[in-house]
Tab-separated table of N, CA and C in Angstrom:
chain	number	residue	atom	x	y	z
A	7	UNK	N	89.490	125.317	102.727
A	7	UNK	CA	90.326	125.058	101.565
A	7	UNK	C	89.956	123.683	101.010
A	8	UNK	N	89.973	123.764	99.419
A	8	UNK	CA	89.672	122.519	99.270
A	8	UNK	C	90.362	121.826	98.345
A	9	UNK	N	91.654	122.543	97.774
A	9	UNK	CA	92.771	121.654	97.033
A	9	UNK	C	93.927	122.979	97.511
A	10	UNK	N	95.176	121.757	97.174
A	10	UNK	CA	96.307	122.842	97.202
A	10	UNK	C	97.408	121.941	95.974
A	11	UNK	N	98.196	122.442	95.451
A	11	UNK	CA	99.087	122.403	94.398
A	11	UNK	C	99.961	122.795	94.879
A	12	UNK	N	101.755	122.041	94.761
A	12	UNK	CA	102.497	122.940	94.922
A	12	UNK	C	103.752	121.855	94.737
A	13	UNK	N	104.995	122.784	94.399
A	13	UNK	CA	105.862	121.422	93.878
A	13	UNK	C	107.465	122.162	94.718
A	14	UNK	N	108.331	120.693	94.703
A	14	UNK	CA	108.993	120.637	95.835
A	14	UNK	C	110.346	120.583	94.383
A	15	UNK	N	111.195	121.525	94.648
A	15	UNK	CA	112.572	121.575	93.148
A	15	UNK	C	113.513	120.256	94.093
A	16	UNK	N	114.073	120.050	93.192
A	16	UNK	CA	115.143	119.675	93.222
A	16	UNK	C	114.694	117.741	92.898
A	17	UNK	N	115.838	116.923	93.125
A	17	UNK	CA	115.558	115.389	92.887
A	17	UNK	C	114.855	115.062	93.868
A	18	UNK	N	113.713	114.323	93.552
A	18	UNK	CA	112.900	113.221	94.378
A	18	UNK	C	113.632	112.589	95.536
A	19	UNK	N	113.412	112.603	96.810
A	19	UNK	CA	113.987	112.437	97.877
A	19	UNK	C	113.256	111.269	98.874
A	20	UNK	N	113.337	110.175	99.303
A	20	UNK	CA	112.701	109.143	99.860
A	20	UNK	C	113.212	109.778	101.487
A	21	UNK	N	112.254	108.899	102.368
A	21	UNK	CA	112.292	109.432	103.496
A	21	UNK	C	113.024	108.316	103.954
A	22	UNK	N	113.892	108.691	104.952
A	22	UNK	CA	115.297	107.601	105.369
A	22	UNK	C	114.638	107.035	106.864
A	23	UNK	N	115.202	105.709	107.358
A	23	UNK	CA	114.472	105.172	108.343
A	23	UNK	C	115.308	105.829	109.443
A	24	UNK	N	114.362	105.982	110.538
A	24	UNK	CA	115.265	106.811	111.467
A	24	UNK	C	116.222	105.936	112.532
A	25	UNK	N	117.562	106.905	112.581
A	25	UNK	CA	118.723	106.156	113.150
A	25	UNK	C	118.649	106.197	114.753
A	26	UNK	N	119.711	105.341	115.478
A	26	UNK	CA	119.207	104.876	116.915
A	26	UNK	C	120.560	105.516	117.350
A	27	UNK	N	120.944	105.654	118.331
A	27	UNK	CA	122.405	105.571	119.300
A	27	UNK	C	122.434	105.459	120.271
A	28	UNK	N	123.125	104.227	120.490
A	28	UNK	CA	123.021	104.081	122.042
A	28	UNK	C	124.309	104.480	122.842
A	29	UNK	N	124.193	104.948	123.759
A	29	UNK	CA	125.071	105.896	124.631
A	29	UNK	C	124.721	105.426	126.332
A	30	UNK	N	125.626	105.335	126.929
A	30	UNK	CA	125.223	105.299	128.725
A	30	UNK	C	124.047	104.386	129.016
A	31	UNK	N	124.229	103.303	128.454
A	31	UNK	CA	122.879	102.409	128.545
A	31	UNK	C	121.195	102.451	127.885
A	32	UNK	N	121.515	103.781	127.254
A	32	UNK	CA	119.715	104.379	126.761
A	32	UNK	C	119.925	104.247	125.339
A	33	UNK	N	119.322	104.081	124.484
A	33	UNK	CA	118.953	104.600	122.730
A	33	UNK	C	117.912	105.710	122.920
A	34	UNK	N	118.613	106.264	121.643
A	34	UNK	CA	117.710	108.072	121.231
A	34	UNK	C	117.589	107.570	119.745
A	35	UNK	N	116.631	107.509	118.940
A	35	UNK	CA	116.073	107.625	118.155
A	35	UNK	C	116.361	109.268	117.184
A	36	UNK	N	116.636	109.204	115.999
A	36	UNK	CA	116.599	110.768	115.623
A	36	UNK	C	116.607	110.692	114.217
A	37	UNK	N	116.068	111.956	113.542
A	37	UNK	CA	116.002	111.953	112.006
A	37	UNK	C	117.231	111.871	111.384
A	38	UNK	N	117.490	111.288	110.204
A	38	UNK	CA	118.749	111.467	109.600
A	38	UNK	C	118.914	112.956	108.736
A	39	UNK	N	119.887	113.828	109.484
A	39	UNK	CA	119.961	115.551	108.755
A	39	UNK	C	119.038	115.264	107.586
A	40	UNK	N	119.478	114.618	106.568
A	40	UNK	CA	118.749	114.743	105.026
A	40	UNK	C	117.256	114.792	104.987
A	41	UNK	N	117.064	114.286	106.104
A	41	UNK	CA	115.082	113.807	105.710
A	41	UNK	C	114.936	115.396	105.861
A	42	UNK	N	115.692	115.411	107.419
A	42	UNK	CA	115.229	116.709	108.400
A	42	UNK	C	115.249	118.003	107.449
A	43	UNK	N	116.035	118.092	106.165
A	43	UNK	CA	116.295	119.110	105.598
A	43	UNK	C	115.302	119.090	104.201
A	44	UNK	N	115.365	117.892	103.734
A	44	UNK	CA	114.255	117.806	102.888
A	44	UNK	C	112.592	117.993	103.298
A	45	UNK	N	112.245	117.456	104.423
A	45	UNK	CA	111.074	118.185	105.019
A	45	UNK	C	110.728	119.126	105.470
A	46	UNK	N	111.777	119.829	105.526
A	46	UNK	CA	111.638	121.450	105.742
A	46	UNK	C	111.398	122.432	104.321
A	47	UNK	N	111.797	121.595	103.288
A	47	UNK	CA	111.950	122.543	102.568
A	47	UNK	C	110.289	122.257	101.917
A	48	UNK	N	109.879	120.749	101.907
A	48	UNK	CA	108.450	120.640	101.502
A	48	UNK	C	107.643	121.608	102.310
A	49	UNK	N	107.439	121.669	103.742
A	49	UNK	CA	106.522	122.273	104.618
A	49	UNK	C	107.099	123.662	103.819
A	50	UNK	N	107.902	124.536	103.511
A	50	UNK	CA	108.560	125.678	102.836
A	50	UNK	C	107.401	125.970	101.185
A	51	UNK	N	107.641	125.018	100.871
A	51	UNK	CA	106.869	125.243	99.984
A	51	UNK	C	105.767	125.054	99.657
A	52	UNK	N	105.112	123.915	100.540
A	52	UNK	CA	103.235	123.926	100.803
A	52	UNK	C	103.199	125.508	101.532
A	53	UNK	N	103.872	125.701	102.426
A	53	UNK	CA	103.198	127.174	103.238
A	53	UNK	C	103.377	128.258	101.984
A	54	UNK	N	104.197	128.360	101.065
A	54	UNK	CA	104.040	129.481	99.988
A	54	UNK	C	103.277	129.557	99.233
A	55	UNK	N	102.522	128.094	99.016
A	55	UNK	CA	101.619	127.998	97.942
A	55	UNK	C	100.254	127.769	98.783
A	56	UNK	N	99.842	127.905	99.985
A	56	UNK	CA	99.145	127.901	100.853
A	56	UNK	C	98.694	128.699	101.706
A	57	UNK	N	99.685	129.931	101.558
A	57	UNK	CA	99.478	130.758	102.459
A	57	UNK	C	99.041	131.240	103.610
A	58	UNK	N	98.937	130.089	104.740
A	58	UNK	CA	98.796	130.332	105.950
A	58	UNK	C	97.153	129.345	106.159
A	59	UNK	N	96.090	128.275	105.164
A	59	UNK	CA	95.661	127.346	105.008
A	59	UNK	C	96.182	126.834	105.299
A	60	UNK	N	95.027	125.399	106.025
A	60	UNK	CA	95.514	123.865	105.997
A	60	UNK	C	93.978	123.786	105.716
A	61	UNK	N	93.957	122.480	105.243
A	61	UNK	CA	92.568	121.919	105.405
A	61	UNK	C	92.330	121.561	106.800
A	62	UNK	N	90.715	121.311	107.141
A	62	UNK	CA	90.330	120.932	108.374
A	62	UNK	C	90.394	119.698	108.892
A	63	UNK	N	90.476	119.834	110.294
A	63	UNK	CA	90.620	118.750	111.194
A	63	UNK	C	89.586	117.227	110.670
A	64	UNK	N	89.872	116.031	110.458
A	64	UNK	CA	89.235	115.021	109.657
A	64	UNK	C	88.628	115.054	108.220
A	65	UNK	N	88.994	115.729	107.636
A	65	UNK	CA	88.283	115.492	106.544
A	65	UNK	C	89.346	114.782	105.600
A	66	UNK	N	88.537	113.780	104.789
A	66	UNK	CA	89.197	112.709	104.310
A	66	UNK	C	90.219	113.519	102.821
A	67	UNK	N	91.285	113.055	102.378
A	67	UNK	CA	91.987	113.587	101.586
A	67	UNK	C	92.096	113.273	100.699
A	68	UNK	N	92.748	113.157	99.206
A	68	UNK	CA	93.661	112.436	98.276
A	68	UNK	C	94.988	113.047	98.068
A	69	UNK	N	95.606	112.404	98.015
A	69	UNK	CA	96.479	113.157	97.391
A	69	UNK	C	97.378	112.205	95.916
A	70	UNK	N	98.098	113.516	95.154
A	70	UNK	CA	98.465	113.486	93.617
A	70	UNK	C	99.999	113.569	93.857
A	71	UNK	N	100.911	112.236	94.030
A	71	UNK	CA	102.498	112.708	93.700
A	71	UNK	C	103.082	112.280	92.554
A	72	UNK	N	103.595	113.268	91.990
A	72	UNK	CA	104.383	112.232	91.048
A	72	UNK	C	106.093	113.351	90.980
A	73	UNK	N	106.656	112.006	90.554
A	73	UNK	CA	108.461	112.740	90.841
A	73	UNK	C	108.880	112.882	89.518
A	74	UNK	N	109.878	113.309	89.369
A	74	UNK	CA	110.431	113.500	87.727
A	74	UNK	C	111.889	113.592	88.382
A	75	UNK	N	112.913	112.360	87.837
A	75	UNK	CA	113.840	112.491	87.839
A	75	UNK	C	114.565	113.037	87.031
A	76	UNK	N	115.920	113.284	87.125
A	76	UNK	CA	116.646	113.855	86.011
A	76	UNK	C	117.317	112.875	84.926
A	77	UNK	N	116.823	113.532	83.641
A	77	UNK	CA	117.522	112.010	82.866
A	77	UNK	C	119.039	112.079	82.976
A	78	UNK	N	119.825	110.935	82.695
A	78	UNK	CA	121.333	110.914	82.930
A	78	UNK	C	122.128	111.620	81.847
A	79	UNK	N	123.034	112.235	81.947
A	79	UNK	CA	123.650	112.494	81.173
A	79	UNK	C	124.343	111.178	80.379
A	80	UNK	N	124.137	111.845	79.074
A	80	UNK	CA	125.252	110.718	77.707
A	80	UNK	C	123.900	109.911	77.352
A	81	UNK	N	122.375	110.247	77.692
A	81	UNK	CA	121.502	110.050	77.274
A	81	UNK	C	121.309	110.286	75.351
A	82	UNK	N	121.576	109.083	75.068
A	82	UNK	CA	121.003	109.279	73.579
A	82	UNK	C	119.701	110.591	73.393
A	83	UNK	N	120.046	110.962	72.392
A	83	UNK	CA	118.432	112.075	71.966
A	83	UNK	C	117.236	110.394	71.598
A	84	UNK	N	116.989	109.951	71.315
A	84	UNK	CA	115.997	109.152	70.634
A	84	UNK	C	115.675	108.678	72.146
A	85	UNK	N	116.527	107.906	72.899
A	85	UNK	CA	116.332	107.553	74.224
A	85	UNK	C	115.571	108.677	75.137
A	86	UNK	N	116.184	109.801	74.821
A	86	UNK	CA	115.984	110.962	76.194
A	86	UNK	C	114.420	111.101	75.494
A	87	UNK	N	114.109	111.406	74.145
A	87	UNK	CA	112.743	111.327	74.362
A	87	UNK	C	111.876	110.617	74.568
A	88	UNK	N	112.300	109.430	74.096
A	88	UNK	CA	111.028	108.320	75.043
A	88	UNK	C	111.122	108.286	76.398
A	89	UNK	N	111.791	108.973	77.229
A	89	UNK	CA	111.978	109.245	78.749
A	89	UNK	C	110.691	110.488	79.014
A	90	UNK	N	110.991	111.479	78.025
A	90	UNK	CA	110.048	112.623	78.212
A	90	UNK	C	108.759	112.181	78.139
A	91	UNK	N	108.863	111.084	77.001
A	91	UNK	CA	107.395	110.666	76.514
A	91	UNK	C	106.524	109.950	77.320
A	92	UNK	N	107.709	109.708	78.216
A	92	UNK	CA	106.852	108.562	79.557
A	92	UNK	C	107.382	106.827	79.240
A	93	UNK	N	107.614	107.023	77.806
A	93	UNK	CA	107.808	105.776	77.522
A	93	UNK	C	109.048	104.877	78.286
A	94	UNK	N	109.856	105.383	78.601
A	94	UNK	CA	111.067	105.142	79.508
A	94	UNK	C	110.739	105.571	80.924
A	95	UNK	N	110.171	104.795	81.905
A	95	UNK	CA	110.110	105.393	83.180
A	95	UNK	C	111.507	104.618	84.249
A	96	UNK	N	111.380	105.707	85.421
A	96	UNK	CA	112.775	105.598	86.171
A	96	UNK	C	111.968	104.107	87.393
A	97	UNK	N	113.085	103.140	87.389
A	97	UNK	CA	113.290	102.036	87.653
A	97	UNK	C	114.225	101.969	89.180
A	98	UNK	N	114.707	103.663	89.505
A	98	UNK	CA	115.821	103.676	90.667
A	98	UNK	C	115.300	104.237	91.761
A	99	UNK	N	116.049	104.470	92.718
A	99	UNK	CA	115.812	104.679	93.938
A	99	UNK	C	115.600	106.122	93.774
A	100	UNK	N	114.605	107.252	94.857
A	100	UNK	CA	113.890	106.077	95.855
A	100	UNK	C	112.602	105.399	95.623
A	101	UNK	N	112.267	104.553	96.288
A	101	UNK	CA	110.946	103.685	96.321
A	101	UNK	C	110.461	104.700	96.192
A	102	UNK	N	108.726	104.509	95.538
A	102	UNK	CA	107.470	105.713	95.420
A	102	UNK	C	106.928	106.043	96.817
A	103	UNK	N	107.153	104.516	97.326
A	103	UNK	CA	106.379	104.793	98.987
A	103	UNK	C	107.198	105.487	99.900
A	104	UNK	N	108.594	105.702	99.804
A	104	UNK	CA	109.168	106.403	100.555
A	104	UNK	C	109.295	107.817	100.143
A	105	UNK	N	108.919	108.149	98.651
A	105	UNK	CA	108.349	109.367	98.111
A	105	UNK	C	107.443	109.977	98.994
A	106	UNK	N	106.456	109.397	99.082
A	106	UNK	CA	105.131	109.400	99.397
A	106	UNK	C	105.287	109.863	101.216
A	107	UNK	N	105.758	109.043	101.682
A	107	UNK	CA	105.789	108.959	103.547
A	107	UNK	C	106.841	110.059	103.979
A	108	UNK	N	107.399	110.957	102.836
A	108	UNK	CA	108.237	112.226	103.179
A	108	UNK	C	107.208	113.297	102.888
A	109	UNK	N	106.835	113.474	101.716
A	109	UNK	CA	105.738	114.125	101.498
A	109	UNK	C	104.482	114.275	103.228
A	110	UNK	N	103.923	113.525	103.306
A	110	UNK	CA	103.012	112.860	103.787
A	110	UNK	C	103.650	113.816	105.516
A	111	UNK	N	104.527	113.313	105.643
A	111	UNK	CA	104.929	113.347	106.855
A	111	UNK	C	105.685	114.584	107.370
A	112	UNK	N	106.265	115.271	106.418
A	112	UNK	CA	106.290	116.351	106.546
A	112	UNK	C	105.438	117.616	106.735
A	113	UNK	N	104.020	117.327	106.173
A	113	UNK	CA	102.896	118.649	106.079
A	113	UNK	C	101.922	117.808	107.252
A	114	UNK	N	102.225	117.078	108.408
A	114	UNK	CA	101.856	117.119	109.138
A	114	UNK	C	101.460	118.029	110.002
A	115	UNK	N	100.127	118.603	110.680
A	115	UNK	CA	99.957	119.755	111.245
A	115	UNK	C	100.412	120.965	110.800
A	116	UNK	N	100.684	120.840	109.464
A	116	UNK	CA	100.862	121.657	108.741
A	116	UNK	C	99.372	122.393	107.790
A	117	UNK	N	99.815	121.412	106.934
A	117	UNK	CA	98.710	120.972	105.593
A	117	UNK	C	97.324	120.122	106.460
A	118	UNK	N	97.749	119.121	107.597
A	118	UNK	CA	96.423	118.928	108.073
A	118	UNK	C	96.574	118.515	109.254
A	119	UNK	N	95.831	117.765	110.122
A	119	UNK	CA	96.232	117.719	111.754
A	119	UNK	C	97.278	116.048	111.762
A	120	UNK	N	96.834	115.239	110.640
A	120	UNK	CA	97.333	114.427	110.468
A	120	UNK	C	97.300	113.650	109.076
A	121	UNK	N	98.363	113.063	108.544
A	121	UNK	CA	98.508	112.091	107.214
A	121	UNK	C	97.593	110.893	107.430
A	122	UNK	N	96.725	110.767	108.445
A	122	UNK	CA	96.037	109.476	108.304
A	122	UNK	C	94.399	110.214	107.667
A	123	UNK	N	94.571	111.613	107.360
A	123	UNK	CA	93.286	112.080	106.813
A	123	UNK	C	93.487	111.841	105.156
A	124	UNK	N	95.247	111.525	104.822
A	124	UNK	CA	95.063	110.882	103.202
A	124	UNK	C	94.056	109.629	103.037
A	125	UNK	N	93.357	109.472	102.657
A	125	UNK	CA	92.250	108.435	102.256
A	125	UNK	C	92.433	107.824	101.025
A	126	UNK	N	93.094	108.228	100.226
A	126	UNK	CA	93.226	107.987	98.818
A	126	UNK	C	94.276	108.347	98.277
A	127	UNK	N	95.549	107.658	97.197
A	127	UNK	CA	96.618	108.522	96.945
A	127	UNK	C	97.115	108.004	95.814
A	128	UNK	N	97.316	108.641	95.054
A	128	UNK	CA	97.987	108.547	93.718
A	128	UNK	C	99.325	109.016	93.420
A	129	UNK	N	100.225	107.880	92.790
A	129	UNK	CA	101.477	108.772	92.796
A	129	UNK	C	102.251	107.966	91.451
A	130	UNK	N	103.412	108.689	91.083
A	130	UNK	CA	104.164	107.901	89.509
A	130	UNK	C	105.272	108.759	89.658
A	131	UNK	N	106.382	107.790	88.746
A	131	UNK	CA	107.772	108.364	88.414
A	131	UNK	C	107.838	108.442	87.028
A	132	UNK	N	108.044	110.084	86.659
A	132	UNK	CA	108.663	110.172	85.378
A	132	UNK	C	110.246	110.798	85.425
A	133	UNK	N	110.502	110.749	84.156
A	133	UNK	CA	111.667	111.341	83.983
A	133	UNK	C	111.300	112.768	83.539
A	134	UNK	N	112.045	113.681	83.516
A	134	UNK	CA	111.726	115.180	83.185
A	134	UNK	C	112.900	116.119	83.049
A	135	UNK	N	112.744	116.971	81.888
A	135	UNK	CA	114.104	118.207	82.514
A	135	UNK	C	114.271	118.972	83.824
A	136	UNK	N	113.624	119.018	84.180
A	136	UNK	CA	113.674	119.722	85.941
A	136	UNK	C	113.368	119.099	86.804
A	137	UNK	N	114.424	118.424	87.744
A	137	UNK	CA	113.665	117.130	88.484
A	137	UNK	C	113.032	118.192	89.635
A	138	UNK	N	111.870	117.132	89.947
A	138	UNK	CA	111.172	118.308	91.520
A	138	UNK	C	109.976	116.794	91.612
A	139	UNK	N	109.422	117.316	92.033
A	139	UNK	CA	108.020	116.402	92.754
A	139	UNK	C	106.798	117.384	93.004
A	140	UNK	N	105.769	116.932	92.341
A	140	UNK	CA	104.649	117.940	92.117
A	140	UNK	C	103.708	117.840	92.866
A	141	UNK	N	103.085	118.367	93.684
A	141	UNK	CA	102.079	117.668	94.665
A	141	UNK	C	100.884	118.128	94.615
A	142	UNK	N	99.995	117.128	94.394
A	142	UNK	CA	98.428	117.957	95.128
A	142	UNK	C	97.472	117.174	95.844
A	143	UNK	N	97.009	117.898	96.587
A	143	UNK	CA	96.187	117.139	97.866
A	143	UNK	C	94.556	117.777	97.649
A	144	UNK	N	93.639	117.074	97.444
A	144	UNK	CA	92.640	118.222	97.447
A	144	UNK	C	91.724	117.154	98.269
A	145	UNK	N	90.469	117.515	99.100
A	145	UNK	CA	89.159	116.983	99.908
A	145	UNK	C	88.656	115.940	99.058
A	146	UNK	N	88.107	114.974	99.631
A	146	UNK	CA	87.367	114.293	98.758
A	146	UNK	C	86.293	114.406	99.668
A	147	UNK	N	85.031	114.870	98.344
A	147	UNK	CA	83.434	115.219	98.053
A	147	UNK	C	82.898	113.999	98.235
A	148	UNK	N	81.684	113.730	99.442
A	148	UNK	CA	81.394	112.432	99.529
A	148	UNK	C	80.171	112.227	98.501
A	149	UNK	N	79.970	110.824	97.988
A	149	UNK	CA	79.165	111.105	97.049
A	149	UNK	C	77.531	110.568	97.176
A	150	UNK	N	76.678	111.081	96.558
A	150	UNK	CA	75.516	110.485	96.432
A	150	UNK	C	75.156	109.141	96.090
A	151	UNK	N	74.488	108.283	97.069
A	151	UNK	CA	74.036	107.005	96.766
A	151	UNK	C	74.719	106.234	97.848
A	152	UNK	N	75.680	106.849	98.530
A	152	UNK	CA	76.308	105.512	99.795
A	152	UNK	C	77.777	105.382	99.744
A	153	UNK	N	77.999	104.346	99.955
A	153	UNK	CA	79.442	103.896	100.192
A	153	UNK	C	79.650	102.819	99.182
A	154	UNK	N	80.746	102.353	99.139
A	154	UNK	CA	80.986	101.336	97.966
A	154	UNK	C	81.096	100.030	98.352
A	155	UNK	N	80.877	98.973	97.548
A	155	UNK	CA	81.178	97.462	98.701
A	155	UNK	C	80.285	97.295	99.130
């Protein structure tokens, strides 16, 4: 396989730092429900649009995120379209990188044996009528003439 496309509905979701509890002298470490449910539903929808693919073991990656929040309601029309237009981009939570490290971390051994085969990654926040997060990951083709640097 050498690209995959596939987009995740609902609002852009950052990946939450994981919580501790300590009990009887020990700490347990554990996901917070929300990540746990939002990464299920990404791995849900790379496997539909993937169909039983992953790419192979090391090969270097890129990947393409970008989120589209929902514009707010009581949004002026003149406003809401410079939102569509790009010209208004979203300024709120969550961070892109915590976009990114849910994505990422979820299609683990999934989509590939590991997120350290992303090599390259591109990602942006727009505003949009259907908020979701669009994803694509495809191989990167090594190129003729060497390395760079």
């Amino acid at each position: 396989m050498d690209c995959i496309e596939f987009t995740v509905p609902g609002k852009p979701f950052g990946k939450q730092r994981p919580r501790v509890v300590h009990k009887n002298g020990y700490s347990r470490a554990y996901t917070p429900e929300k990540t746990a449910t939002y990464e299920n539903l990404v791995k849900v929808m790379y496997q539909q649009a993937a169909r039983g693919q992953r790419f192979a073991d090391g090969v270097p990656l890129c990947a393409e995120i970008v989120a589209y929040y929902a514009i707010p309601k009581g949004t002026s029309g003149k406003k809401r379209d410079l939102m569509i237009e790009g010209q208004i981009r979203p300024t709120k939570k969550p961070d892109l990188d915590n976009i990114e490290k849910v994505i990422y971390d979820s299609l683990n051994n999934i989509a590939y044996k590991d997120d350290s085969q992303v090599v390259k990654s591109y990602s942006e926040k727009f505003y949009g009528d259907i908020p979701r997060v669009d994803v694509k990951i495809y191989v990167i083709k090594p190129k003729k003439g060497g390395n760079r640097g």
